[in-house]
PDB file of C-alpha atoms in Angstrom:
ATOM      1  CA  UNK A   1       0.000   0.000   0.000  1.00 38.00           C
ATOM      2  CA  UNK A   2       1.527   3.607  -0.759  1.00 38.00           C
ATOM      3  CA  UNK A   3       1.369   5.841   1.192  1.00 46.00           C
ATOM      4  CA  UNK A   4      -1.756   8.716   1.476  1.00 47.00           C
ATOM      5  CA  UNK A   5      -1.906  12.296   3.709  1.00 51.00           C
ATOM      6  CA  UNK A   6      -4.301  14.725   4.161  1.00 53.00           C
ATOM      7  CA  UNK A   7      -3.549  18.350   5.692  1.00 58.00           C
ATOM      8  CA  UNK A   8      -5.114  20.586   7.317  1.00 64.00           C
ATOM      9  CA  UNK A   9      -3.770  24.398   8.672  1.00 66.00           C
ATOM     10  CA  UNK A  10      -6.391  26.112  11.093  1.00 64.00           C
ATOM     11  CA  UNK A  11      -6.021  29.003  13.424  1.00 66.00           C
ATOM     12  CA  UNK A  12      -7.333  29.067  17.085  1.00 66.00           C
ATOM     13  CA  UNK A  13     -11.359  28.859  17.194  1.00 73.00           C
ATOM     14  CA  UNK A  14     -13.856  27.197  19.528  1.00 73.00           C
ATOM     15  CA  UNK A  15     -14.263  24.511  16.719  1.00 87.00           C
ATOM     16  CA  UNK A  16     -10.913  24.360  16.069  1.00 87.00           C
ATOM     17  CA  UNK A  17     -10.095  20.894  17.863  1.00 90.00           C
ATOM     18  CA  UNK A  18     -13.445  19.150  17.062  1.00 91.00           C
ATOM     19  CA  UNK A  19     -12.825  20.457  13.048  1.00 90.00           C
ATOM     20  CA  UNK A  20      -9.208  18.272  13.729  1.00 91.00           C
ATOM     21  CA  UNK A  21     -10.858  15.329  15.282  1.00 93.00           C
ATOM     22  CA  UNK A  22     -13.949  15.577  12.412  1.00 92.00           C
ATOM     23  CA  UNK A  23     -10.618  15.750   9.530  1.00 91.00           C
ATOM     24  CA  UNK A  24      -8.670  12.568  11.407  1.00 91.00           C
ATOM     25  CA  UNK A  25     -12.061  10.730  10.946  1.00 91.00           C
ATOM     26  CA  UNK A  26     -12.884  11.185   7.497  1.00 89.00           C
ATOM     27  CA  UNK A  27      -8.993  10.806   5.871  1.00 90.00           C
ATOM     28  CA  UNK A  28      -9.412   7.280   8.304  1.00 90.00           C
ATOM     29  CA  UNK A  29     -12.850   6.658   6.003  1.00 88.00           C
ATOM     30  CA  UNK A  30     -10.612   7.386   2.757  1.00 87.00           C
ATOM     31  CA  UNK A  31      -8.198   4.600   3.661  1.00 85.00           C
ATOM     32  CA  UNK A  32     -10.729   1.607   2.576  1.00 77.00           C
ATOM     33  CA  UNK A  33     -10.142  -1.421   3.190  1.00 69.00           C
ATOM     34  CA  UNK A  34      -8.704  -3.353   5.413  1.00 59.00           C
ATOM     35  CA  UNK A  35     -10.766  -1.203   7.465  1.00 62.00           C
ATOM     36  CA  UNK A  36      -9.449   0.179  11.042  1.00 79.00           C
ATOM     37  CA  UNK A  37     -11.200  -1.424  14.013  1.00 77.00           C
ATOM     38  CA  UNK A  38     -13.819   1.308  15.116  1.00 77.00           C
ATOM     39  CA  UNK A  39     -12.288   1.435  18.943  1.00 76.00           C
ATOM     40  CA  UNK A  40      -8.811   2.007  17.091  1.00 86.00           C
ATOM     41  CA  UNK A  41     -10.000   5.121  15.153  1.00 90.00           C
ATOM     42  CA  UNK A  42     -10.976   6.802  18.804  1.00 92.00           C
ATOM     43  CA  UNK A  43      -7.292   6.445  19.604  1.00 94.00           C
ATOM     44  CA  UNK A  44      -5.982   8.045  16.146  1.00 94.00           C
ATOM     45  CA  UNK A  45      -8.998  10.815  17.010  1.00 95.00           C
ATOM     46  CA  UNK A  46      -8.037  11.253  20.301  1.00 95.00           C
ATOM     47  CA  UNK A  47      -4.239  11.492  19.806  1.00 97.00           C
ATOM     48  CA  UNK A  48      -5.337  14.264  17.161  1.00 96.00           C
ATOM     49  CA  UNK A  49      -7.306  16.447  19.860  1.00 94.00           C
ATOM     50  CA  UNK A  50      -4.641  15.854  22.120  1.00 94.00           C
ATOM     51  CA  UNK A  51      -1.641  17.445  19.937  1.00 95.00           C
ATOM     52  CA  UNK A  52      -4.166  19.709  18.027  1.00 93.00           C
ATOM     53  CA  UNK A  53      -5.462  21.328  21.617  1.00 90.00           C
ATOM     54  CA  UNK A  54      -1.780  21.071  22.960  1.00 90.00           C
ATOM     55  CA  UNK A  55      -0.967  22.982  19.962  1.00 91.00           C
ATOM     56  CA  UNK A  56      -3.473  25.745  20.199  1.00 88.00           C
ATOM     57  CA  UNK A  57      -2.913  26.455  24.001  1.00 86.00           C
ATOM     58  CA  UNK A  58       0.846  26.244  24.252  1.00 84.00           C
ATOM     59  CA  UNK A  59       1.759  26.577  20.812  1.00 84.00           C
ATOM     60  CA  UNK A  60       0.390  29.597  19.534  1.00 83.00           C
ATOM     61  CA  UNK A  61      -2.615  29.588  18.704  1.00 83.00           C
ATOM     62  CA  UNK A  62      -2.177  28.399  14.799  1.00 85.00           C
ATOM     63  CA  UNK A  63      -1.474  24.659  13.627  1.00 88.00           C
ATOM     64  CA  UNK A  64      -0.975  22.730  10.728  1.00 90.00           C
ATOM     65  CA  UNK A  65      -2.214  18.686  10.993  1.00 93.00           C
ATOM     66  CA  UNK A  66      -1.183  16.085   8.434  1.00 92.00           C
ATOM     67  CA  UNK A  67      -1.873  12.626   8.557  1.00 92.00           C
ATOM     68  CA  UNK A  68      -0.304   9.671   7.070  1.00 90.00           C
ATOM     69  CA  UNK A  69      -1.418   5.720   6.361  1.00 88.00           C
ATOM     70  CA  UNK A  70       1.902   3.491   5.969  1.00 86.00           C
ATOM     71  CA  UNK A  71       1.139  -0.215   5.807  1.00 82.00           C
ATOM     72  CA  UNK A  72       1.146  -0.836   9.548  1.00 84.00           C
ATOM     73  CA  UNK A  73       0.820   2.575  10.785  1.00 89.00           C
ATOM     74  CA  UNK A  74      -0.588   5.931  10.871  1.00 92.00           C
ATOM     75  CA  UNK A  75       1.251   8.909  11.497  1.00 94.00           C
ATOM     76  CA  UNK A  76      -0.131  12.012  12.964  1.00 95.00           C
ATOM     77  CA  UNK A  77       2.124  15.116  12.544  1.00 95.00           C
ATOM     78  CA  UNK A  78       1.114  18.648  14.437  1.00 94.00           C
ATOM     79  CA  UNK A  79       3.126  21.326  13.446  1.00 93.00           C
ATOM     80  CA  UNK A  80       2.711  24.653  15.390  1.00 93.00           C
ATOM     81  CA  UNK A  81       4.464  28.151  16.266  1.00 92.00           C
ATOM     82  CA  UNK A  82       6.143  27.508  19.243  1.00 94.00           C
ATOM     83  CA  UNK A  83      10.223  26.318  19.726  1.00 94.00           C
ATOM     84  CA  UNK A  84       9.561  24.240  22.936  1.00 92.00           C
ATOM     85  CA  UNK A  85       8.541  20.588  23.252  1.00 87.00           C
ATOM     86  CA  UNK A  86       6.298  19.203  25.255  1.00 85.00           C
ATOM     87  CA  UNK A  87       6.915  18.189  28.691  1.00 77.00           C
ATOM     88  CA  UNK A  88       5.992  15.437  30.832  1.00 67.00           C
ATOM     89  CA  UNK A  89       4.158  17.129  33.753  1.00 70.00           C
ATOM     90  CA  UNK A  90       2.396  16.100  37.100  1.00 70.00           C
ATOM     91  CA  UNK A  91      -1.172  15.345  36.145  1.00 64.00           C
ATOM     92  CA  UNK A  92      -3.534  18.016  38.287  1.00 64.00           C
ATOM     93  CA  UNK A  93      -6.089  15.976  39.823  1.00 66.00           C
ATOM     94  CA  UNK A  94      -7.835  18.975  41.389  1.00 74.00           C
ATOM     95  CA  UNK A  95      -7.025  22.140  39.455  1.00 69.00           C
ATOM     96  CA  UNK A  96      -8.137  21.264  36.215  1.00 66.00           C
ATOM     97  CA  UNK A  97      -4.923  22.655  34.595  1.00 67.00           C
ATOM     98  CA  UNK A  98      -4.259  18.934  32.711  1.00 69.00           C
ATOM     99  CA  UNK A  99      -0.986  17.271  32.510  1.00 65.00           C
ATOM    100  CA  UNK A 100      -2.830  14.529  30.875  1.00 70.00           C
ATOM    101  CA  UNK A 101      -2.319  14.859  27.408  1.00 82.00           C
ATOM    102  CA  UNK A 102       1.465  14.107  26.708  1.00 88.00           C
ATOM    103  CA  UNK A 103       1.610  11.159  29.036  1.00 88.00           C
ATOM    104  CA  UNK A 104      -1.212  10.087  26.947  1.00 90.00           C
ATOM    105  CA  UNK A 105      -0.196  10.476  23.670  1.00 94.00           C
ATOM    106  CA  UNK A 106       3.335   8.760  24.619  1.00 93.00           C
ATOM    107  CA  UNK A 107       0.885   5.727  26.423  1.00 93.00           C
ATOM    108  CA  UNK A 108      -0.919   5.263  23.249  1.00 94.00           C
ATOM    109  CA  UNK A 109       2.041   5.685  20.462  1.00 95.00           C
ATOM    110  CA  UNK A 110       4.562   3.470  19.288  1.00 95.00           C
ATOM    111  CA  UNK A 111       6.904   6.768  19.381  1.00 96.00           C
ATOM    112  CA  UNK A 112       6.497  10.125  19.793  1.00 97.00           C
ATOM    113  CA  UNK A 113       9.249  12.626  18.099  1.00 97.00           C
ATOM    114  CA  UNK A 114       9.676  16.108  18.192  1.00 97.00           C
ATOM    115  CA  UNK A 115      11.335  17.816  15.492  1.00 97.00           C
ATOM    116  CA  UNK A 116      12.507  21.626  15.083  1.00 96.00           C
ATOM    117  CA  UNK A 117      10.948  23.406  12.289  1.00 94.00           C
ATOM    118  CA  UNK A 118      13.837  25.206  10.117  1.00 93.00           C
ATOM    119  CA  UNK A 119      11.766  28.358   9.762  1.00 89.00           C
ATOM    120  CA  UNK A 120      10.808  28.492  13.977  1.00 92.00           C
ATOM    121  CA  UNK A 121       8.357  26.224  15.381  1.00 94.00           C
ATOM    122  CA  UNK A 122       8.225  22.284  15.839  1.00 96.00           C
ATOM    123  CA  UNK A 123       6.886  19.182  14.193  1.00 96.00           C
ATOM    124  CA  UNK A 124       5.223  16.504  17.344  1.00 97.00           C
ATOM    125  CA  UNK A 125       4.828  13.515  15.682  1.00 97.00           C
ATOM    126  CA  UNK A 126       2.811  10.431  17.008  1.00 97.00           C
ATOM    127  CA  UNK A 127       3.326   6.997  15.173  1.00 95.00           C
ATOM    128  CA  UNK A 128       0.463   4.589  16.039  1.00 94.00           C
ATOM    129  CA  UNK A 129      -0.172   0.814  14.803  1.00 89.00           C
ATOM    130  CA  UNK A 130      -2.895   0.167  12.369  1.00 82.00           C
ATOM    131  CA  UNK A 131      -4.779  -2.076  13.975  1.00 73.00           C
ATOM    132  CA  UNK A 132      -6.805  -4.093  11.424  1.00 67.00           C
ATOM    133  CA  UNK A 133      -9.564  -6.402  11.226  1.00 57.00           C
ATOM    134  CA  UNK A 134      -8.107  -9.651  10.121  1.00 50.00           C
TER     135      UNK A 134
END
């Protein structure tokens, strides 16, 4: 199987993630067959909100998402503004600050990479299996 993308560049809005998480779904639909188990298209979905929203509220405020089928995997790339990675930090329990996200993203991905962007900015990158129904 090649190889097939879809991208999408969006600046901050109130649909902003849920237009990233609607965009993940339908390039998935594209793919055909063998179809991607339904419970393993959350996880693509919900890595995309993850980097998208991490993107928009650390990143600022613009980002660019492209998404990639290879043969066993899909890659999800956000690119936004900002120079600094993301960091590993303390989940808040009561505050409702987060500190979910990354540890999440990491949990769920066969790797995570983090590349600087030549003309400012950063790549995140999220590789995940494509689970299939076989």
């Amino acid at each position: 199987m090649t190889t097939m993308s879809a991208e999408r560049t969006a600046p901050r809005s109130s649909s902003a993630v849920a237009e990233a998480r609607q965009a993940a779904r339908a390039f998935i639909e594209t793919l055909g067959q063998p179809a991607i188990e339904p419970e393993h298209v959350d996880t693509v979905v919900l890595v995309v909100s993850e980097l998208v929203t991490n993107a928009l509220r650390h990143g600022g405020g613009t980002y660019t998402l492209c998404l990639a089928a290879h043969p066993h995997t899909i890659e999800v790339a956000v690119d936004d503004l900002s120079p600094h990675p993301p960091r590993m930090r303390t989940p808040d329990l009561d505050g409702g600050t987060g500190g979910f996200g990354w540890h999440m993203v990491n949990d769920l991905s066969l790797a995570t990479v983090v590349t600087p962007r030549p003309g400012g900015g950063k790549t995140v990158r999220a590789l995940l299996p494509r689970w299939t129904r076989g």
